[in-house]
Coordinates of C-alpha atoms in Angstrom, one line a residue:
M1 CA 88.3 69.8 67.9
K2 CA 86.1 72.7 66.8
N3 CA 88.6 73.6 64.1
L4 CA 88.7 70.0 62.9
N5 CA 84.9 69.9 62.5
I6 CA 85.0 73.1 60.5
L7 CA 87.7 71.6 58.2
I8 CA 85.6 68.5 57.7
I9 CA 82.5 70.4 56.9
A10 CA 84.4 72.6 54.4
F11 CA 86.0 69.5 52.8
V12 CA 82.5 67.9 52.3
V13 CA 81.0 71.1 50.9
G14 CA 84.0 71.4 48.5
L15 CA 83.5 67.9 47.3
G16 CA 79.8 68.6 46.6
L17 CA 80.6 71.7 44.6
L18 CA 83.2 69.8 42.6
S19 CA 80.8 67.0 41.9
F20 CA 78.1 69.4 40.8
T21 CA 80.5 71.3 38.5
T22 CA 81.8 68.0 36.9
T23 CA 78.3 66.6 36.4
D24 CA 77.1 69.9 34.8
H25 CA 80.2 70.0 32.5
G26 CA 79.7 66.4 31.5
K27 CA 76.0 67.2 30.5
K28 CA 77.2 70.1 28.3
E29 CA 79.9 67.9 26.7
H30 CA 77.4 65.1 26.2
G31 CA 75.0 67.5 24.4
K32 CA 77.8 68.6 22.0
E33 CA 78.7 65.0 21.4
S34 CA 75.1 63.9 20.7
K35 CA 74.7 66.7 18.2
S36 CA 77.9 65.7 16.4
L37 CA 76.8 62.0 16.3
V38 CA 73.7 62.7 14.3
K39 CA 74.0 60.2 11.4
G40 CA 70.8 60.9 9.4
Y41 CA 68.6 58.3 7.8
E42 CA 69.0 54.6 7.3
V43 CA 67.2 52.5 4.7
G44 CA 63.6 52.0 5.9
D45 CA 63.4 55.4 7.8
E46 CA 60.7 58.0 7.0
A47 CA 62.3 61.0 5.4
T48 CA 61.2 64.5 6.3
D49 CA 59.5 66.8 3.8
F50 CA 60.9 70.3 3.3
K51 CA 60.1 73.6 1.8
L52 CA 63.1 75.0 0.0
K53 CA 63.6 77.7 -2.6
N54 CA 64.1 76.7 -6.2
V55 CA 66.2 78.5 -8.8
D56 CA 63.0 79.9 -10.2
G57 CA 62.3 81.6 -6.9
K58 CA 59.3 79.3 -5.9
M59 CA 59.2 77.2 -2.8
V60 CA 59.2 73.5 -3.4
S61 CA 58.1 70.6 -1.2
L62 CA 57.8 66.9 -1.9
S63 CA 54.1 67.2 -1.1
D64 CA 53.8 69.3 -4.2
F65 CA 54.2 66.3 -6.4
K66 CA 50.9 64.7 -6.0
S67 CA 51.3 62.0 -8.6
A68 CA 54.8 61.0 -7.7
K69 CA 55.4 57.5 -6.5
G70 CA 58.7 58.5 -5.0
F71 CA 61.7 60.8 -5.4
I72 CA 65.4 60.7 -6.4
V73 CA 66.7 63.2 -3.9
V74 CA 70.2 64.3 -4.8
F75 CA 72.4 66.5 -2.7
T76 CA 74.7 68.2 -5.1
C77 CA 76.3 71.6 -5.9
N78 CA 77.9 73.8 -8.5
H79 CA 81.6 73.7 -7.8
C80 CA 82.5 70.1 -6.9
P81 CA 84.3 68.3 -9.7
Y82 CA 82.4 65.1 -8.8
A83 CA 79.1 66.8 -8.9
K84 CA 79.9 68.3 -12.3
K85 CA 80.8 64.8 -13.6
Y86 CA 77.4 63.6 -12.6
E87 CA 75.2 66.4 -13.9
D88 CA 74.4 64.9 -17.2
R89 CA 73.7 61.5 -15.5
I90 CA 71.3 63.2 -13.0
I91 CA 69.5 64.9 -15.9
A92 CA 69.2 61.5 -17.6
L93 CA 67.8 60.0 -14.5
D94 CA 65.2 62.7 -14.2
K95 CA 64.2 62.4 -17.9
K96 CA 63.9 58.6 -17.7
Y97 CA 62.1 58.2 -14.4
K98 CA 60.0 61.4 -13.9
S99 CA 57.3 60.1 -16.2
Q100 CA 57.3 56.8 -14.3
G101 CA 56.7 58.6 -11.0
Y102 CA 60.2 59.1 -9.7
P103 CA 61.4 62.7 -10.4
V104 CA 64.8 64.1 -9.4
I105 CA 64.9 66.7 -6.6
A106 CA 68.3 68.3 -6.4
I107 CA 69.4 70.2 -3.2
N108 CA 72.5 72.3 -2.7
P109 CA 73.6 71.8 0.9
N110 CA 76.7 74.0 0.9
D111 CA 77.2 77.3 2.7
P112 CA 78.0 80.0 0.1
S113 CA 80.2 81.9 2.6
V114 CA 82.5 78.9 2.6
Q115 CA 82.2 78.1 -1.1
P116 CA 81.0 81.3 -3.0
E117 CA 80.6 79.2 -6.3
D118 CA 77.6 77.6 -4.6
G119 CA 75.7 80.8 -4.0
Y120 CA 72.0 81.1 -5.1
T121 CA 72.9 83.4 -8.1
Q122 CA 75.4 80.8 -9.3
M123 CA 72.9 78.0 -8.9
I124 CA 70.5 79.9 -11.2
E125 CA 73.2 80.3 -13.7
R126 CA 74.3 76.7 -13.5
A127 CA 70.7 75.4 -13.9
K128 CA 70.3 77.5 -17.0
Q129 CA 73.7 76.5 -18.5
K130 CA 73.1 72.8 -18.0
G131 CA 69.3 72.9 -18.8
F132 CA 68.3 71.2 -15.5
T133 CA 64.9 69.5 -16.0
F134 CA 64.4 69.2 -12.2
P135 CA 64.1 71.5 -9.2
Y136 CA 67.4 72.7 -7.9
L137 CA 66.8 73.9 -4.3
V138 CA 69.0 75.7 -1.8
D139 CA 69.2 74.4 1.7
E140 CA 69.2 77.8 3.4
G141 CA 70.4 77.5 7.0
Q142 CA 71.7 74.0 6.2
K143 CA 68.8 72.4 8.1
I144 CA 67.8 69.6 5.7
F145 CA 71.1 67.9 4.8
P146 CA 71.9 66.9 8.4
Q147 CA 68.5 65.4 8.8
Y148 CA 69.0 63.2 5.8
G149 CA 72.6 62.5 6.7
A150 CA 74.2 63.8 3.4
T151 CA 77.9 64.1 3.7
K152 CA 79.0 64.4 0.0
T153 CA 78.1 66.1 -3.2
P154 CA 76.6 64.2 -4.9
H155 CA 74.7 62.0 -2.3
V156 CA 71.5 60.2 -3.3
F157 CA 68.5 59.3 -1.2
L158 CA 65.9 57.3 -3.1
L159 CA 62.4 57.6 -1.5
Q160 CA 59.2 55.8 -2.1
K161 CA 55.7 56.9 -1.0
E162 CA 54.1 54.4 1.3
N163 CA 50.8 55.3 3.1
G164 CA 51.5 59.0 2.8
K165 CA 55.1 58.7 4.1
N166 CA 58.4 59.0 2.2
I167 CA 60.4 55.9 3.0
V168 CA 64.1 55.7 2.3
K169 CA 64.9 52.8 0.0
Y170 CA 68.4 53.5 -1.2
I171 CA 71.3 55.7 0.1
G172 CA 74.6 56.4 -1.6
A173 CA 76.3 56.9 -5.0
I174 CA 74.7 57.2 -8.4
D175 CA 77.0 54.5 -9.9
N176 CA 80.4 53.0 -9.5
N177 CA 82.4 55.3 -11.9
Y178 CA 82.3 59.1 -11.5
E179 CA 85.1 59.7 -14.0
N180 CA 83.6 58.1 -17.1
P181 CA 79.9 57.1 -17.7
N182 CA 81.0 54.7 -20.4
D183 CA 83.0 52.7 -17.8
V184 CA 80.1 52.3 -15.3
S185 CA 79.4 48.6 -14.5
E186 CA 77.1 49.1 -11.5
Y187 CA 74.1 51.5 -11.9
Y188 CA 73.1 51.7 -8.3
V189 CA 70.3 54.3 -8.5
Q190 CA 68.9 53.1 -11.8
D191 CA 68.8 49.5 -10.6
A192 CA 67.1 50.6 -7.4
V193 CA 64.4 52.6 -9.1
N194 CA 63.8 49.8 -11.6
A195 CA 63.3 47.4 -8.7
L196 CA 60.8 49.7 -7.1
I197 CA 58.9 50.1 -10.4
K198 CA 58.7 46.4 -10.8
N199 CA 57.8 45.9 -7.1
E200 CA 60.9 43.8 -6.6
P201 CA 63.5 44.0 -3.7
I202 CA 66.4 46.3 -4.2
K203 CA 69.6 44.2 -4.4
M204 CA 72.0 46.9 -3.1
T205 CA 70.3 49.4 -0.7
K206 CA 73.4 51.3 0.4
T207 CA 76.7 52.3 -1.1
V208 CA 79.4 54.8 -0.2
A209 CA 78.8 58.2 -1.7
I210 CA 81.8 59.5 -3.6
G211 CA 82.3 63.3 -3.9
C212 CA 83.2 66.5 -2.1
T213 CA 82.4 67.1 1.5
V214 CA 79.4 69.3 2.4
K215 CA 80.7 72.8 3.1
V216 CA 79.7 74.1 6.5
K217 CA 80.6 77.3 8.2
K218 CA 83.0 76.7 11.2

């Protein structure tokens, strides 16, 4: 009888330890899962400001642009064929809308150890080669692109200043034809900025970004 009681006690203790271990393991797994499920911003969210290094060596924040009404934030890079196809169009957007209060802010989200063509030195060279008229910032430590939810290069987040906050108004692609600008029939970013300038509703607030995946160290 005594031995039976000992066995019962041992069995109960064993179950308790098993339950504790399983619960703890579940918490760890849940933490990993939560981190992987971060989806970034949706239209209407407040976008975070940042302080990132420009190709001229200076640190740049959205708050530096006192007279801006909003921003065309574009996550882009050097190496991606899609990004290269859109470079001239990104320059055109900046030239057209900067004077109207919506400058382009380009950010390179890629880890250069994964894609060496997207290193800081290469960014400087690319900006000079193409004559970028806008800041081209490096997301060192890859802290900003996950907050925004950028997954491609290029990936656009159109922001508008409202009561001191940067509110997301459009997310997605620049237009509907990356291959040939002459064959574009839907100018998503241009139409969205025009709507904001005219104080009109944006007809299409979200599209699917087409481009290369953001390069993250595994």
